[in-house]
Each structure stands twice: as C-alpha cells, then as structure tokens.
Coordinates of C-alpha atoms in Angstrom, one line a residue:
M1 CA 90.9 110.7 108.6
S2 CA 88.9 113.2 110.6
L3 CA 87.2 112.4 114.1
V4 CA 83.9 113.2 112.6
L5 CA 84.4 110.6 109.8
R6 CA 85.9 108.0 112.1
R7 CA 82.6 108.2 114.2
T8 CA 80.3 107.7 111.2
H9 CA 78.7 104.4 109.7
P10 CA 81.2 102.2 108.2
G11 CA 79.3 102.4 104.7
V12 CA 79.2 106.3 104.9
R13 CA 82.7 106.4 105.7
A14 CA 83.8 104.0 103.0
A15 CA 81.7 106.2 100.5
A16 CA 83.1 109.5 101.6
V17 CA 86.8 108.0 101.2
G18 CA 85.8 106.7 97.9
V19 CA 84.5 110.2 96.8
L20 CA 87.5 112.0 98.4
V21 CA 90.1 109.9 96.4
L22 CA 88.2 110.3 93.4
C23 CA 88.1 114.2 93.7
I24 CA 91.8 114.4 94.4
E25 CA 92.5 112.1 91.4
W26 CA 90.1 114.2 89.3
A27 CA 92.1 117.4 90.3
R28 CA 95.3 116.0 90.0
S29 CA 94.5 115.0 86.3
S30 CA 93.2 118.3 85.6
I31 CA 96.0 120.3 86.9
Q32 CA 98.6 117.9 85.3
S33 CA 97.3 118.5 81.9
Q34 CA 98.0 122.1 82.3
P35 CA 101.6 123.0 80.9
H36 CA 104.4 122.9 83.1
M37 CA 102.4 121.6 85.6
A38 CA 102.9 117.8 85.6
V39 CA 105.6 117.5 88.2
A40 CA 103.6 119.6 90.9
A41 CA 100.5 118.0 90.1
L42 CA 101.9 114.4 90.8
V43 CA 103.7 115.5 93.9
V44 CA 100.8 117.7 95.4
G45 CA 98.4 115.1 94.2
G46 CA 100.4 112.1 95.7
A47 CA 100.4 114.0 99.0
A48 CA 96.9 114.6 99.1
L49 CA 96.2 110.9 98.5
G50 CA 98.5 110.0 101.2
A51 CA 97.0 112.2 103.8
V52 CA 93.5 110.6 102.8
A53 CA 95.2 107.9 105.3
L54 CA 96.1 110.2 108.0
G55 CA 94.5 109.0 111.2
T56 CA 94.1 105.4 110.4
P57 CA 95.8 103.1 112.5
A58 CA 99.1 101.7 110.7
G59 CA 97.8 98.2 111.2
R60 CA 94.5 98.8 109.6
L61 CA 96.5 100.4 106.5
G62 CA 98.5 97.4 106.2
L63 CA 101.8 99.0 107.2
G64 CA 104.2 97.4 109.5
T65 CA 107.6 96.3 110.1
S66 CA 107.1 92.7 110.7
R67 CA 108.4 90.2 108.1
L68 CA 109.7 93.3 106.3
G69 CA 112.2 91.2 104.3
L70 CA 109.3 89.3 102.8
R71 CA 107.3 92.2 102.1
I72 CA 110.0 93.7 100.2
I73 CA 110.5 90.4 98.3
G74 CA 106.8 90.4 97.5
G75 CA 106.9 94.0 96.3
L76 CA 109.7 93.3 93.9
A77 CA 107.6 90.3 92.8
L78 CA 104.8 92.7 92.2
A79 CA 106.7 95.1 90.2
V80 CA 107.7 92.2 87.9
V81 CA 104.3 91.1 87.1
L82 CA 103.2 94.7 86.8
L83 CA 105.9 95.3 84.2
L84 CA 104.9 92.4 82.3
P85 CA 102.6 94.2 80.0
G86 CA 105.0 96.9 79.3
A87 CA 107.6 94.4 78.4
V88 CA 105.7 93.2 75.3
R89 CA 104.4 96.7 74.4
A90 CA 105.4 98.0 71.0
G91 CA 107.9 100.6 71.4
A92 CA 108.4 100.1 75.0
A93 CA 109.9 103.4 75.9
P94 CA 109.1 105.1 79.3
I95 CA 105.7 107.1 79.5
L96 CA 107.1 109.5 82.3
P97 CA 110.3 111.4 81.3
A98 CA 113.2 110.7 83.7
G99 CA 112.8 114.1 85.3
L100 CA 109.5 112.9 86.8
A101 CA 110.8 110.1 88.8
A102 CA 110.4 111.9 92.3
A103 CA 106.9 112.8 91.2
A104 CA 106.1 109.3 90.1
I105 CA 107.4 108.1 93.4
A106 CA 105.2 110.6 95.5
V107 CA 102.1 109.7 93.5
S108 CA 102.7 105.9 93.6
I109 CA 103.0 106.3 97.5
G110 CA 99.9 108.4 97.6
E111 CA 97.9 106.1 95.6
E112 CA 98.7 102.9 97.6
L113 CA 97.9 104.7 100.9
A114 CA 94.7 106.0 99.6
F115 CA 93.3 103.0 97.6
R116 CA 94.8 99.9 99.3
G117 CA 95.4 101.5 102.6
A118 CA 92.4 104.0 103.8
L119 CA 89.9 103.3 101.2
Y120 CA 90.4 99.2 101.4
A121 CA 90.3 99.5 105.2
A122 CA 87.0 101.4 105.2
L123 CA 85.4 99.1 102.8
E124 CA 86.5 96.1 104.5
E125 CA 85.2 97.5 107.8
A126 CA 81.8 98.2 105.7
G127 CA 81.7 94.9 103.8
G128 CA 84.2 92.4 104.6
A129 CA 87.3 91.7 102.2
P130 CA 85.3 91.1 98.9
L131 CA 83.9 94.4 99.0
A132 CA 87.3 95.9 99.8
V133 CA 89.2 94.0 97.0
I134 CA 86.4 94.8 94.5
G135 CA 85.4 98.2 95.5
S136 CA 88.8 99.4 95.6
T137 CA 89.7 97.9 92.2
A138 CA 86.6 99.6 90.9
V139 CA 87.5 103.2 92.5
W140 CA 91.2 102.8 91.3
T141 CA 90.1 101.9 87.8
A142 CA 87.5 105.0 87.8
A143 CA 90.3 107.3 89.1
H144 CA 92.7 106.4 86.2
A145 CA 90.0 106.6 83.7
L146 CA 90.4 110.4 84.2
S147 CA 94.0 110.3 83.1
H148 CA 94.5 107.2 81.0
P149 CA 93.3 106.1 77.5
P150 CA 90.6 103.6 77.4
A151 CA 92.6 100.9 75.9
F152 CA 94.7 101.0 78.8
L153 CA 92.0 100.6 81.4
G154 CA 92.1 97.0 81.3
A155 CA 95.8 96.7 82.4
V156 CA 94.9 99.3 85.2
A157 CA 92.0 97.2 86.6
A158 CA 94.3 94.0 86.3
A159 CA 97.2 96.0 88.4
G160 CA 94.5 97.2 91.0
L161 CA 93.0 93.8 91.4
L162 CA 96.3 92.1 91.8
L163 CA 97.5 94.6 94.5
A164 CA 94.0 94.5 96.2
L165 CA 94.5 90.8 96.4
W166 CA 97.9 91.1 97.6
R167 CA 96.7 93.5 100.5
W168 CA 94.1 90.8 101.3
A169 CA 96.1 87.9 101.3
C170 CA 99.1 89.4 103.1
R171 CA 97.2 92.1 105.0
D172 CA 100.1 94.3 103.6
V173 CA 100.4 97.6 101.6
V174 CA 104.3 97.6 101.8
G175 CA 104.4 95.1 99.1
P176 CA 102.1 97.2 96.7
I177 CA 103.9 100.4 97.3
I178 CA 107.2 98.8 96.5
G179 CA 105.4 97.2 93.1
H180 CA 103.8 100.3 92.3
V181 CA 106.9 102.8 92.7
L182 CA 109.0 100.4 90.7
A183 CA 106.5 99.9 88.0
D184 CA 105.7 103.4 87.7
L185 CA 109.4 104.4 87.2
A186 CA 110.1 101.6 84.6
L187 CA 106.9 102.3 82.7

C-alpha cells in the first residue's frame, strides 16, 4: 500500500482498497473473457491482487509461520468444506481446464492476500472485526458477480464468509490461501 494511502483515515483507506480490488477484478474478468487470454488474465490479475497487500505488515495480513502446522491443517479442512458444494454438483467435472492450474493458484493467492489480507486489515482498522468480516465478504461477492453466474453467488458468498470468519477467529490468512488454492484446483 502506498505511503500516502497508509496515512489517510482508516475508513478512506478501506474504501480505497475495496475500490482498487473491485477494479482489478473487473479488469481481470474483462480480459479473461477474450479468446486465448484466460491464463494471462488469471496470472496478471492474481499478481495485481497480491500487490494490493504490498506495504502492509505481514502480521496485519495474517501471514506468519507460528503454528504453521496447524495453519496448514486448517487450510486442508477449509478446502474440504469449500469443496462440499462441488461434490454434490451434477456432472462434477472441473470448471477450469487442467492447463489453467498455475493460473488458478496465482489468482487464488492474490485474492486471499487482497480480500482476507489487505482489505480485511483495512476494514478491521476502520470499524472492527464485524465490519471486516461482513465488508470483505460483500466485496468478495461483488467481485465474483463480475465473472460468475448469479446462481453461483450464494456459494461464493458462503465461501467468502467462511474464509473471513477463519481470518477473524485465527488471525490467519495461510489457511484461507491453502483452502482457496485447493478448492480452485479441484473445482
């Protein structure tokens, strides 16, 4: 996050991070819809989303190595829960072709750093944990409305809420990163 943005009022900073994340997601989904641009859009979009977290201390992002084993186990548990809707989906074929695996990993990590990392931290500073959980889930769902069918948005909102609640309860984004990556690779 730029030095100028770090010195602004927490509410203004949270709004700016939210708008920036939505703009990146809009650009990514617009480019992704072009022929032969899906992989590039996912990789560049993931990198741009991850860059939103630059300048935010690792602790505020929920990154760290303490209790790393538990964070990894938590991420695996999150992945199982995130995959439950896909397990009951008719014709449970993957949504992403196998060739997009690296791109899916890049965008999953970028989204977690942006939504449950930088945006969550900015919203928490502006109004506490309830605003951070609800606000990051709302922006997450709005961003996915740009690229997913309306029928899928309930599951997107539920996944966002689960990941935000994990972020709040465990002060951790490692688990959500692992869960999101595995879910995106499997779906």
